PDB file of C-alpha atoms and ligand atoms in Angstrom:
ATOM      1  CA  UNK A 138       5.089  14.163  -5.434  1.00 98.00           C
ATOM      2  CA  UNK A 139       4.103  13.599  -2.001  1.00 98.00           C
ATOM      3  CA  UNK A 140       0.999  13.382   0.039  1.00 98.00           C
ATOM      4  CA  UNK A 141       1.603  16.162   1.504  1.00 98.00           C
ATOM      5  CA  UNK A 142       2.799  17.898  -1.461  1.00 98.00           C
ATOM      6  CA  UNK A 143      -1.050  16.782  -2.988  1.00 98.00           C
ATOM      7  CA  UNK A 144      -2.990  17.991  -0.595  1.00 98.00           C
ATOM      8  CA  UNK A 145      -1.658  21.302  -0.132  1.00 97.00           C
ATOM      9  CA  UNK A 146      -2.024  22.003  -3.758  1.00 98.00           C
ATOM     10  CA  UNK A 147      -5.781  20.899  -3.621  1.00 98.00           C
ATOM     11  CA  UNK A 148      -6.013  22.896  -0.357  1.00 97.00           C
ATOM     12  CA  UNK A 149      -4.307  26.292  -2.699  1.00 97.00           C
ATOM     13  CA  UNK A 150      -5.812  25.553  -5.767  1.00 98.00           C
ATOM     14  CA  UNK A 151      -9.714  24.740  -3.853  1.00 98.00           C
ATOM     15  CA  UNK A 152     -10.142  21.927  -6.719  1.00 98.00           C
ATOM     16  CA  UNK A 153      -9.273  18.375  -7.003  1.00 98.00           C
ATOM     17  CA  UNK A 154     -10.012  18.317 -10.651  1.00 98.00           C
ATOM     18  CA  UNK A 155      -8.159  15.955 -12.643  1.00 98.00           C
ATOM     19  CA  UNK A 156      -8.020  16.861 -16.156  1.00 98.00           C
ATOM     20  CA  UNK A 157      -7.855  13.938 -18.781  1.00 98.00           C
ATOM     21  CA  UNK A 158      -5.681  14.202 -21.819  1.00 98.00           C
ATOM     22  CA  UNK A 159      -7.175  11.686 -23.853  1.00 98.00           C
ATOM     23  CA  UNK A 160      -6.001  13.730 -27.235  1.00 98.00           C
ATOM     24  CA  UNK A 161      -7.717  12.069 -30.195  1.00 97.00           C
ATOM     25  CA  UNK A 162      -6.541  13.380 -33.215  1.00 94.00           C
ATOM     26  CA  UNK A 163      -9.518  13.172 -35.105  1.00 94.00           C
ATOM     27  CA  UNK A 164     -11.860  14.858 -32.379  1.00 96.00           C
ATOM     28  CA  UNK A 165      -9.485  17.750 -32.254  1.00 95.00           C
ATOM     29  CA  UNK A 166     -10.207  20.987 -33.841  1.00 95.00           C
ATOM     30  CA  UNK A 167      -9.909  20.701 -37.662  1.00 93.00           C
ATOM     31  CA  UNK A 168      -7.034  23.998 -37.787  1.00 92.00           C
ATOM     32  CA  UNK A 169      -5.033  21.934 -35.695  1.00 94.00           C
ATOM     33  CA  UNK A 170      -5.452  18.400 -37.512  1.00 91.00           C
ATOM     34  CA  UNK A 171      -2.513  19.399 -40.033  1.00 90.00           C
ATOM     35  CA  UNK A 172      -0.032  20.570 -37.643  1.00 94.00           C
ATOM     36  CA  UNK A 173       3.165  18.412 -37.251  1.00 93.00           C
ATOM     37  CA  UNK A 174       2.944  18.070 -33.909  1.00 95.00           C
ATOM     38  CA  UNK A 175      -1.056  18.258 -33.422  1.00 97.00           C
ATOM     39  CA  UNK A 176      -1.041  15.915 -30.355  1.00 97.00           C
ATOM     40  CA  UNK A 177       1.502  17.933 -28.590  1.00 98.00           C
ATOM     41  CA  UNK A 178       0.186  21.599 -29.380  1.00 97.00           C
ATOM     42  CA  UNK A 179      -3.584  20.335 -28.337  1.00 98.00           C
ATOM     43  CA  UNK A 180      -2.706  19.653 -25.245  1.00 98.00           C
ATOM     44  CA  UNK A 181      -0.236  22.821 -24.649  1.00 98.00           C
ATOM     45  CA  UNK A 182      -3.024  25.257 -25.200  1.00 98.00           C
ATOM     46  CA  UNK A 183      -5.064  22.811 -22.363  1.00 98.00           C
ATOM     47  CA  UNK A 184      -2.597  23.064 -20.136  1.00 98.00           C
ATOM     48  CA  UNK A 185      -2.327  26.620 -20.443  1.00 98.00           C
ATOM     49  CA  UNK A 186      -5.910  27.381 -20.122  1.00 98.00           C
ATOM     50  CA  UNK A 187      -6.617  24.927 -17.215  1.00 98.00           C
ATOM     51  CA  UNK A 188      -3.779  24.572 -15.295  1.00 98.00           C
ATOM     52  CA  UNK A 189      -4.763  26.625 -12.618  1.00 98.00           C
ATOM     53  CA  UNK A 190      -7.621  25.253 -12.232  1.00 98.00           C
ATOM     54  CA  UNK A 191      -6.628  21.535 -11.534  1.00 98.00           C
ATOM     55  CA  UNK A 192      -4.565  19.388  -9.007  1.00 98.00           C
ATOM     56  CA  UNK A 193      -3.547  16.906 -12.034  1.00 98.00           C
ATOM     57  CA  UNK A 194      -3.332  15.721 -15.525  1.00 98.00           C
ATOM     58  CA  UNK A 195      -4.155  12.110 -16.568  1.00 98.00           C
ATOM     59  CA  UNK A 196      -2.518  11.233 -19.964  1.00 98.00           C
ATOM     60  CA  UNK A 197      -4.430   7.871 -21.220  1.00 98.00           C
ATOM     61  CA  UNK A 198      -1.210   6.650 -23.104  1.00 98.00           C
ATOM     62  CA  UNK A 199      -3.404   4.606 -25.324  1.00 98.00           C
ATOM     63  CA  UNK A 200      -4.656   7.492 -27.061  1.00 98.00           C
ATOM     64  CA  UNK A 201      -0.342   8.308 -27.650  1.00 98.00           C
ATOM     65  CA  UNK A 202       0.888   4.309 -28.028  1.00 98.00           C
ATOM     66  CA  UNK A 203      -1.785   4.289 -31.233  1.00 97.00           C
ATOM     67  CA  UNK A 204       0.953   6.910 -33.200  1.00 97.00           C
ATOM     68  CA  UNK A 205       3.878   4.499 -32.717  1.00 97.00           C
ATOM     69  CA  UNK A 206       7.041   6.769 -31.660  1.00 97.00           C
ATOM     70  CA  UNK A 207       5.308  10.045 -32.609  1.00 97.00           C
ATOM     71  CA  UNK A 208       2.591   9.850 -30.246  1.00 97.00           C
ATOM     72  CA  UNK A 209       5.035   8.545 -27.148  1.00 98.00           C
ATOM     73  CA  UNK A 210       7.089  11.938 -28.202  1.00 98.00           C
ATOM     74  CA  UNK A 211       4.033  13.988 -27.868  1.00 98.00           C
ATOM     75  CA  UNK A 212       3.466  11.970 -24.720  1.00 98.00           C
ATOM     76  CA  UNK A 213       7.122  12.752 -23.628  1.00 98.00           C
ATOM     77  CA  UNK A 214       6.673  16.319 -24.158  1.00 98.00           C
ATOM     78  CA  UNK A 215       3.269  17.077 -22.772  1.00 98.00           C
ATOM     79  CA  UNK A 216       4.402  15.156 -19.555  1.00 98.00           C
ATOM     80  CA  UNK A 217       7.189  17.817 -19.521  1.00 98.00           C
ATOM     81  CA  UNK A 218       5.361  20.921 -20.292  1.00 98.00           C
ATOM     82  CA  UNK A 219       2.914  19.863 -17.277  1.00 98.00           C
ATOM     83  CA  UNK A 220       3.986  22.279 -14.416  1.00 98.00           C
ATOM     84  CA  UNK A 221       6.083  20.715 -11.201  1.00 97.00           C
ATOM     85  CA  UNK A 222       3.297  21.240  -8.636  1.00 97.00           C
ATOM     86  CA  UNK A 223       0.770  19.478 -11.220  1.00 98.00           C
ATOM     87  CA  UNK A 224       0.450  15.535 -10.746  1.00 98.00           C
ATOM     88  CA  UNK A 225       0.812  13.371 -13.413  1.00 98.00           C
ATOM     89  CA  UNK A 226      -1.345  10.450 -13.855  1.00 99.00           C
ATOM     90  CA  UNK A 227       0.439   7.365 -16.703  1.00 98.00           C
ATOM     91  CA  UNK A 228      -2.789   6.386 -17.268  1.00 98.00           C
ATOM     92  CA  UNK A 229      -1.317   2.839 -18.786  1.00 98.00           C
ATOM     93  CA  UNK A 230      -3.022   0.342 -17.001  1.00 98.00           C
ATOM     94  CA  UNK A 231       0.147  -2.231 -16.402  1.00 98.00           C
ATOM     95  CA  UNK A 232       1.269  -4.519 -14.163  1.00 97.00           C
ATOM     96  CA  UNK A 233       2.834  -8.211 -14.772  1.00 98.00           C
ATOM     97  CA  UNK A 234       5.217 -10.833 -13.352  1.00 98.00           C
ATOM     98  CA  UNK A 235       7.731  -8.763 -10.983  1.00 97.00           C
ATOM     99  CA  UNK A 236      10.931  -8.287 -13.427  1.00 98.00           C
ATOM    100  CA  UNK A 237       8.604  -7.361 -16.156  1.00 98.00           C
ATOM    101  CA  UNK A 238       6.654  -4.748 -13.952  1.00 98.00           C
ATOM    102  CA  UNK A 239      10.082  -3.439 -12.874  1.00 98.00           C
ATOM    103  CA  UNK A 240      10.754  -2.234 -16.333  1.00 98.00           C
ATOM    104  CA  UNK A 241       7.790  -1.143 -16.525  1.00 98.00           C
ATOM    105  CA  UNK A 242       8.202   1.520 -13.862  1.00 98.00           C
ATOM    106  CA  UNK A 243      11.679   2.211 -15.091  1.00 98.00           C
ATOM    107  CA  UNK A 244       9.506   3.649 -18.064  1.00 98.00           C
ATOM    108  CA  UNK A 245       6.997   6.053 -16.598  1.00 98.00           C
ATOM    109  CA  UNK A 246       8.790   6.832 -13.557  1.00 98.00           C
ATOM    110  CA  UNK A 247      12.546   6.946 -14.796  1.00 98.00           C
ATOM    111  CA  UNK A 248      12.595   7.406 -18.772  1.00 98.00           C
ATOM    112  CA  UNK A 249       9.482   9.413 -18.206  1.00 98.00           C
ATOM    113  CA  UNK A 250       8.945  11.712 -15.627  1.00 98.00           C
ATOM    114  CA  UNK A 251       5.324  10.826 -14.391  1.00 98.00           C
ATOM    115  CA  UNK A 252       4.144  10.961 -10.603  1.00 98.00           C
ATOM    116  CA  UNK A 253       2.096   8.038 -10.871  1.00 98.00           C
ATOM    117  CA  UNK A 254       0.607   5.131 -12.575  1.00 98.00           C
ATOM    118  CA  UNK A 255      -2.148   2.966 -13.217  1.00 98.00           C
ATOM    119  CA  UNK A 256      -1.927  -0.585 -12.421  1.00 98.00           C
ATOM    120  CA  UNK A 257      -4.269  -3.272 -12.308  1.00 98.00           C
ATOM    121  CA  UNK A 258      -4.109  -5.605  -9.646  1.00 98.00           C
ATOM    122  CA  UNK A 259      -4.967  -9.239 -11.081  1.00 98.00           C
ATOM    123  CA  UNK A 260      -1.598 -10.517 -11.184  1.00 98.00           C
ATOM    124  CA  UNK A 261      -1.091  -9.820  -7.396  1.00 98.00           C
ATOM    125  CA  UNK A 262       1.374  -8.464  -4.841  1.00 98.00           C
ATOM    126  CA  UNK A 263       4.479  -9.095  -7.196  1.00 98.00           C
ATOM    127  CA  UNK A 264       3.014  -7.230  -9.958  1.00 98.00           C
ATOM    128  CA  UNK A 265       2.196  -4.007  -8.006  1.00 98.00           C
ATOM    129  CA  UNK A 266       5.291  -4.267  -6.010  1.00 98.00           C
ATOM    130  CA  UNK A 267       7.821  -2.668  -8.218  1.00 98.00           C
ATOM    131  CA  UNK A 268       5.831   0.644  -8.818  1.00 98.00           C
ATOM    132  CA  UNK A 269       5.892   0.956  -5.250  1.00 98.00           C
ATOM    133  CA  UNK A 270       9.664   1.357  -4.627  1.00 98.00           C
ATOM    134  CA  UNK A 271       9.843   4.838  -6.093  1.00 98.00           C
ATOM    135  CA  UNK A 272      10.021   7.391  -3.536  1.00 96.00           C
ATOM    136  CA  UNK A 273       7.098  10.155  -4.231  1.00 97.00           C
ATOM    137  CA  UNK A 274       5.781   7.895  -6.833  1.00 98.00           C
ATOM    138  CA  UNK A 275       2.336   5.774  -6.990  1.00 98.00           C
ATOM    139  CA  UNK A 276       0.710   3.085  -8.114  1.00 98.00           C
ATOM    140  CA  UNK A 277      -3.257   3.818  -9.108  1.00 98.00           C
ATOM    141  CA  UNK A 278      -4.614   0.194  -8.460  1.00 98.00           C
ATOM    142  CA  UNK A 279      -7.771  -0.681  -9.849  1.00 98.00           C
ATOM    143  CA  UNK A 280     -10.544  -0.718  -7.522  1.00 98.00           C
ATOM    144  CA  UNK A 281     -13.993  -0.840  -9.050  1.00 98.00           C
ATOM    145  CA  UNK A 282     -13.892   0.556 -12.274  1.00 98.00           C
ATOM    146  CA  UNK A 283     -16.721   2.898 -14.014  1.00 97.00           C
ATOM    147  CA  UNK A 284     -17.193   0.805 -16.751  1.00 97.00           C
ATOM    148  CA  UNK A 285     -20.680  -1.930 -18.007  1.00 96.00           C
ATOM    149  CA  UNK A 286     -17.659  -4.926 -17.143  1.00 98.00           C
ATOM    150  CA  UNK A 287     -17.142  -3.893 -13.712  1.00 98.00           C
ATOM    151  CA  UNK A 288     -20.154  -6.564 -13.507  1.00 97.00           C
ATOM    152  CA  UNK A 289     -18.212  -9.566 -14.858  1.00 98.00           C
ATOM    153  CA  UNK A 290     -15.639  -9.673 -11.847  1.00 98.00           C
ATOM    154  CA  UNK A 291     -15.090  -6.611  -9.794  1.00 98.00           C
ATOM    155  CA  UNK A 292     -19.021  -6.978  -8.809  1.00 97.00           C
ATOM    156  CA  UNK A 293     -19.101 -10.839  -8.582  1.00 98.00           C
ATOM    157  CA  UNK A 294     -19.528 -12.375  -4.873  1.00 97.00           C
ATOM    158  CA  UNK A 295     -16.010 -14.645  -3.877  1.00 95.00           C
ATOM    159  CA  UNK A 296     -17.434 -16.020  -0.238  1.00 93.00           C
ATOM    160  CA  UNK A 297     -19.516 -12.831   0.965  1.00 93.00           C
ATOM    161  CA  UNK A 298     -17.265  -9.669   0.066  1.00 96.00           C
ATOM    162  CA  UNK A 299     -17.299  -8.864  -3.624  1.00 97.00           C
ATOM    163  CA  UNK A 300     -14.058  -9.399  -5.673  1.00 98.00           C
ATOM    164  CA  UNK A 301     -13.347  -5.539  -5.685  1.00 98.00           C
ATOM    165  CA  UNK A 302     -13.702  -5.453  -1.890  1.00 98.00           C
ATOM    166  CA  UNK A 303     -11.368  -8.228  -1.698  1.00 97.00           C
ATOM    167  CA  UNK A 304      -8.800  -5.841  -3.840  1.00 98.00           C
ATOM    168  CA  UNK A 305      -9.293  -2.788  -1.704  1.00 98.00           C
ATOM    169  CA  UNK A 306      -8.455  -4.877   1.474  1.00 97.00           C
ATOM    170  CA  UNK A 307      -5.598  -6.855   0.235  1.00 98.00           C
ATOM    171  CA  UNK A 308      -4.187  -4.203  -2.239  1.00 98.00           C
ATOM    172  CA  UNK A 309      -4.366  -1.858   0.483  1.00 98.00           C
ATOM    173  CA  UNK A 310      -1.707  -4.085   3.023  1.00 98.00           C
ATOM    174  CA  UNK A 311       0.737  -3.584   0.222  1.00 98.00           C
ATOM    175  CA  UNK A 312       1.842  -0.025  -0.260  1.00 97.00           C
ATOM    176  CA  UNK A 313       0.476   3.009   1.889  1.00 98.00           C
ATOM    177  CA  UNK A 314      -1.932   5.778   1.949  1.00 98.00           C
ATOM    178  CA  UNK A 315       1.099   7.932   0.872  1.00 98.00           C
ATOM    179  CA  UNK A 316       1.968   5.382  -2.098  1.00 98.00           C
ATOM    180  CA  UNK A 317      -0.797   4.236  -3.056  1.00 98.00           C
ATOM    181  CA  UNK A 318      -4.333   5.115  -4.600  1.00 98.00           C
ATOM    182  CA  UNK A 319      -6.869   3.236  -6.077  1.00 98.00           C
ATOM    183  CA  UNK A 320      -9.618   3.680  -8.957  1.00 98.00           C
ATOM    184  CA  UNK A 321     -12.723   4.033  -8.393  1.00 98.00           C
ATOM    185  CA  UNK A 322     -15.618   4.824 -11.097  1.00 97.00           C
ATOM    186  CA  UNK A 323     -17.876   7.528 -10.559  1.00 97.00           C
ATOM    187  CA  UNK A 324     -20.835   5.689 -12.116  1.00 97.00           C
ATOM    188  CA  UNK A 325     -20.458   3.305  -8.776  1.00 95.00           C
ATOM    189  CA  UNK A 326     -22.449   5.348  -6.706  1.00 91.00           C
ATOM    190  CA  UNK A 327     -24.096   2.904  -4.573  1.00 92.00           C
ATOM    191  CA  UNK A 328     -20.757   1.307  -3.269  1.00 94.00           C
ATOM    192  CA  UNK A 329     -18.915   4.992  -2.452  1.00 94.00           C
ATOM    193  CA  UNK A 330     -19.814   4.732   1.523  1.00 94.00           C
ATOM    194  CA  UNK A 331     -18.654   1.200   1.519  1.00 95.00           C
ATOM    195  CA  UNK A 332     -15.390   1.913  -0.489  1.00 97.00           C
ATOM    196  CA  UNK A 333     -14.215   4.726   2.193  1.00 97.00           C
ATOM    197  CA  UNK A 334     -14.951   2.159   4.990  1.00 97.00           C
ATOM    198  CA  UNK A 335     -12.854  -0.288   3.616  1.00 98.00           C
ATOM    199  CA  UNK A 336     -10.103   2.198   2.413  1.00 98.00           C
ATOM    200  CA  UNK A 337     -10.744   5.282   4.598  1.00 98.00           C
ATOM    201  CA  UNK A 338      -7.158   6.755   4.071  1.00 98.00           C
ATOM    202  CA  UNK A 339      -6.566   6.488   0.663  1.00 98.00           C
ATOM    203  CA  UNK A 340      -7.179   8.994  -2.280  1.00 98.00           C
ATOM    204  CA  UNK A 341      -9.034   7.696  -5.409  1.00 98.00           C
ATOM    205  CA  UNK A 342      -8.840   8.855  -8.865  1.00 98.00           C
ATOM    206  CA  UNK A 343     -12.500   9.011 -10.277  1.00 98.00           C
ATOM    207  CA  UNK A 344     -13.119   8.945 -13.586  1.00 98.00           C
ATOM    208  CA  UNK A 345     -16.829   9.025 -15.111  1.00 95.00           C
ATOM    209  CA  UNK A 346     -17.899  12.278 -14.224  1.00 95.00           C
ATOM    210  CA  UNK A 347     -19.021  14.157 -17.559  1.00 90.00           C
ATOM    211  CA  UNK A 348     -18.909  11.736 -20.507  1.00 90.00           C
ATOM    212  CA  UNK A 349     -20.062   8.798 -18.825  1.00 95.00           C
ATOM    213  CA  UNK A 350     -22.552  10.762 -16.298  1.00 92.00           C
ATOM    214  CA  UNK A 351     -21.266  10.219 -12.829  1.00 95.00           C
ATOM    215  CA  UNK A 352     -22.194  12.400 -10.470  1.00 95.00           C
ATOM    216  CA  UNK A 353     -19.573  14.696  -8.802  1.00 97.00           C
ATOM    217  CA  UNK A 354     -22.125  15.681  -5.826  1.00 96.00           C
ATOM    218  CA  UNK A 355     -22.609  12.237  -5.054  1.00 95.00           C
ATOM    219  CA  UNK A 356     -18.595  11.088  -4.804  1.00 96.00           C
ATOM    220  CA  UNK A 357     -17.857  14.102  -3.219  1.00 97.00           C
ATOM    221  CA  UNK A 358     -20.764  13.798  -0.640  1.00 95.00           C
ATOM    222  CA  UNK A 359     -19.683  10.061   0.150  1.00 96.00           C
ATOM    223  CA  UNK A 360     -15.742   9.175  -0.275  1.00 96.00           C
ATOM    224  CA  UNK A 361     -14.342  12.462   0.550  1.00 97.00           C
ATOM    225  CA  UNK A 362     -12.315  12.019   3.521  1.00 97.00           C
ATOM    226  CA  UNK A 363     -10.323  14.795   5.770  1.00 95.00           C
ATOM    227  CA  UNK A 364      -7.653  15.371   3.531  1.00 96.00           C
ATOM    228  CA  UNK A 365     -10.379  15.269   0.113  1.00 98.00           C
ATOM    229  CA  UNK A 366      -8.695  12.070  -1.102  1.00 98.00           C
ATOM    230  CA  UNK A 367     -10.358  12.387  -4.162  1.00 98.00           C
ATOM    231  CA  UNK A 368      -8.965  13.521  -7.930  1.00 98.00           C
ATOM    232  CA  UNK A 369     -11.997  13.295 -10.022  1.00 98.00           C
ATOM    233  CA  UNK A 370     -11.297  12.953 -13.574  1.00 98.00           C
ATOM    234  CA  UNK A 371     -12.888  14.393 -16.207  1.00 98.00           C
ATOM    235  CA  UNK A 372     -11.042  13.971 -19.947  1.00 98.00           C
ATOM    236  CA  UNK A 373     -13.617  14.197 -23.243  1.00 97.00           C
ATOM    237  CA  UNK A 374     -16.403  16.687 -21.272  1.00 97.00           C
ATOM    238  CA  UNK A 375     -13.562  19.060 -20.517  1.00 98.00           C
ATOM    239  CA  UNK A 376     -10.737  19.030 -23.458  1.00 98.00           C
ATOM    240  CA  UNK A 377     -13.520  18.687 -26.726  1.00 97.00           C
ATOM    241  CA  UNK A 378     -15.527  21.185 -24.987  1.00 97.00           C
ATOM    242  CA  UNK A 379     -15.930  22.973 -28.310  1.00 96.00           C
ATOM    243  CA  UNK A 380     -14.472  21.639 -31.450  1.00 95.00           C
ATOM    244  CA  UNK A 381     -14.092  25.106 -32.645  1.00 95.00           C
ATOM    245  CA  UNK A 382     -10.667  27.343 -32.751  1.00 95.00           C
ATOM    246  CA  UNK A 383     -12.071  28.320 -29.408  1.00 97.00           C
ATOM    247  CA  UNK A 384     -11.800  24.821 -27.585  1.00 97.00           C
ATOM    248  CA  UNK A 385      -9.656  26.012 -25.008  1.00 98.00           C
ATOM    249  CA  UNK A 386     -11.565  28.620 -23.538  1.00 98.00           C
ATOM    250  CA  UNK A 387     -14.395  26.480 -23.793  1.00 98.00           C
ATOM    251  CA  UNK A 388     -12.315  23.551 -22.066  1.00 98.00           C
ATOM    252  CA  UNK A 389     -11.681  26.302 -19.537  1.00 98.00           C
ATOM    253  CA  UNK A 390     -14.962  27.128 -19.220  1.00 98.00           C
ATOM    254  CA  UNK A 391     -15.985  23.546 -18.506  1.00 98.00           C
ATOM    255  CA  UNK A 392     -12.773  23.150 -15.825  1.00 98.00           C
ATOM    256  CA  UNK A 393     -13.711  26.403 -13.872  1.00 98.00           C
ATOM    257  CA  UNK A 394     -17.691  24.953 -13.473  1.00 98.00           C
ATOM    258  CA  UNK A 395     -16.013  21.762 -11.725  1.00 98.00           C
ATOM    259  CA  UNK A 396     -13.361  23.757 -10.115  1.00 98.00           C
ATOM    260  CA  UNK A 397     -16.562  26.148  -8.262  1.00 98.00           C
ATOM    261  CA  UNK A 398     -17.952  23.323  -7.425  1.00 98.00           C
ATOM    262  CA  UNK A 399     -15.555  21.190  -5.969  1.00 98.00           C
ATOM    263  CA  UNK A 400     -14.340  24.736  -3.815  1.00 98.00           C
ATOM    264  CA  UNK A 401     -18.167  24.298  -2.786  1.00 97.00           C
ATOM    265  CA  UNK A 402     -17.335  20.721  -1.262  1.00 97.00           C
ATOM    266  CA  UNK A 403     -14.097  21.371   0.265  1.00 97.00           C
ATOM    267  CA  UNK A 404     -15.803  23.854   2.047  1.00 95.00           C
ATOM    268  CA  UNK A 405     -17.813  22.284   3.966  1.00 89.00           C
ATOM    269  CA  UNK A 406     -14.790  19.743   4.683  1.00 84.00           C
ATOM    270  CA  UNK A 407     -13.712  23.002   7.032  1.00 79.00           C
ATOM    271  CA  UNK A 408     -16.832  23.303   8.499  1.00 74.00           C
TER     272      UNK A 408
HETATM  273  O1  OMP B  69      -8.211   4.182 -14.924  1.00 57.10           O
HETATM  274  C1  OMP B  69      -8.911   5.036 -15.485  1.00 57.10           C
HETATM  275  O2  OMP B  69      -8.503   6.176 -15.630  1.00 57.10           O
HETATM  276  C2  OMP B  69     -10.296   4.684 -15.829  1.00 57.10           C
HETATM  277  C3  OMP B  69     -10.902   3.721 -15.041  1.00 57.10           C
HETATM  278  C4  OMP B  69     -12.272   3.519 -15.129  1.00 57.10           C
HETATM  279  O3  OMP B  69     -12.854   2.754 -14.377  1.00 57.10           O
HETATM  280  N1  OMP B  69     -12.980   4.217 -16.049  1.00 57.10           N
HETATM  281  C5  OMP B  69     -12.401   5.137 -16.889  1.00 57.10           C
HETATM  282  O4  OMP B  69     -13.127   5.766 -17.669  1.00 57.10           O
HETATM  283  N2  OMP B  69     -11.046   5.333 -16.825  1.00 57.10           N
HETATM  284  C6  OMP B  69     -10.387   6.291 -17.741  1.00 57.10           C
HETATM  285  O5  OMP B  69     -10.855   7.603 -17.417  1.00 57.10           O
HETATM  286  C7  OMP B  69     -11.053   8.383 -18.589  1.00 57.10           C
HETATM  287  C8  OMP B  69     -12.512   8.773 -18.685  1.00 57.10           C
HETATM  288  O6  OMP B  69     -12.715   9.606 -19.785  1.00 57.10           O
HETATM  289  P1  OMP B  69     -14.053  10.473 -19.984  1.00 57.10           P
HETATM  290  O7  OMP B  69     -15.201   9.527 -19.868  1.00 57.10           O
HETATM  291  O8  OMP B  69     -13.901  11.044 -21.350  1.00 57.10           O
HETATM  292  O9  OMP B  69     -14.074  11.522 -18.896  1.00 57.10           O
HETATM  293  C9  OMP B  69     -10.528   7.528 -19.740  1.00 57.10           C
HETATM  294  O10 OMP B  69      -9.156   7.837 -19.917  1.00 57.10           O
HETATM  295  C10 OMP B  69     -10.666   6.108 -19.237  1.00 57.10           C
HETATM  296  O11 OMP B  69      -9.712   5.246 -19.804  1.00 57.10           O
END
């Protein structure tokens, strides 16, 4: 998918929600638990309850890779039921020396039909590289992440910039605006002005809204640039909404509250 392609669907759809499959079999409803394809049929009723009311699905292949060849089939198939004008996130966190990165993307771009995927940077240019050759595919590139051990590096000082500014800048020489995104945790609140000077073009995915209490207002407020260039991701708050037989209305529920308020933002974008 392009840029282009992005934006005007977040422009449509007023919402640059990014909906987190992160299907764990044990959190999901107990009438579904049983059913021979549980991962898979989760996620279809989802899809079909939120899909107009987000830009893009992130599936956290973790949560797939832990079933062996079962889950990457229910990975397979949700990735295919996800409508054309919906971008897919591999959430899959690769990246390593150059040939090995090269199959890598062969997986999720060629044997699997995703849009994008995440990468993180540490190995450098050569890593990345090879997820960047894929016309209308991307490479996610971790910026500074929403998690306690963003402290250990991505917040440590190398001369005066911090390691994570140090990615932003470099990272950024490698691909472009139209290839390339990077992470960027919600819980990082303080840094969001400071991220959009460094990067101002780029589009971040955000996850950390909802389970880990990031603040939507405050991302939106700060890093939103003139064509949004956010996706905010939101995966447990939204899809184990309810644990009931009613979880995706409730998961709908939850989607459309982000969705209003993310029309609110984009809004004022025009204005
Ligand atoms: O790359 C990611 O998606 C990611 C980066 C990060 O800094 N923090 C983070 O939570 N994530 C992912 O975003 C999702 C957040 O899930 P919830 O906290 O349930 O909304 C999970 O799939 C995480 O693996």
């Amino acid at each position: 998918m392009t840029r282009q392609q992005l934006v005007e669907q977040i422009k449509k759809k007023k919402s640059y929600l990014c909906v987190g499959l992160d299907t764990d079999i044990t959190k999901i409803p107990a009438h579904l638990q049983s059913h021979p394809d549980a991962i898979f049929e989760f996620n279809k009723a989802i899809i079909d309850a939120t899909k107009d009311l987000c830009v893009s699905y992130k599936i956290n292949t973790a949560f797939y890779e832990a079933h062996g060849l079962k889950g990457w089939e229910a990975m397979q198939k949700t990735v295919e039921y996800i409508p054309e004008e919906i971008f897919t996130i591999a959430d899959a966190k690769r990246g390593d020396i150059g040939n090995t990165s090269t199959q890598y993307a062969k997986a999720f771009f060629e044997a699997l039909p995703f849009d994008s995927i995440t990468v993180a940077p540490y190995m450098g240019e050569d890593s990345v590289a090879p997820f960047l050759e894929y016309k209308g595919k991307w490479a996610i590139v971790l910026g500074l992440t929403s998690n306690k051990g963003a402290s250990d590096f991505e917040l440590q000082k190398t001369g005066d910039a911090y390691l994570y500014e140090k990615v932003l800048s470099t990272v950024s020489k490698w691909g472009s605006p139209d290839n390339l995104m990077f992470v960027i945790g919600a819980t990082q609140a303080d840094e969001f002005t400071n991220i959009r000077k460094i990067t101002p073009d780029h589009f971040y995915l955000v996850p950390g809204v909802g389970a880990q209490g990031g603040s939507l207002k405050d991302i939106s407020e700060k890093a939103m640039n003139k064509d949004c260039g956010l996706l905010v991701n939101a995966s447990r708050a939204v899809i184990y909404a309810s644990g009931k037989e009613d979880f995706a209305e409730a998961a709908r529920k939850v989607a459309q509250e982000y969705q209003q308020e993310m029309a609110g933002y984009l809004e004022r974008l025009n204005n």
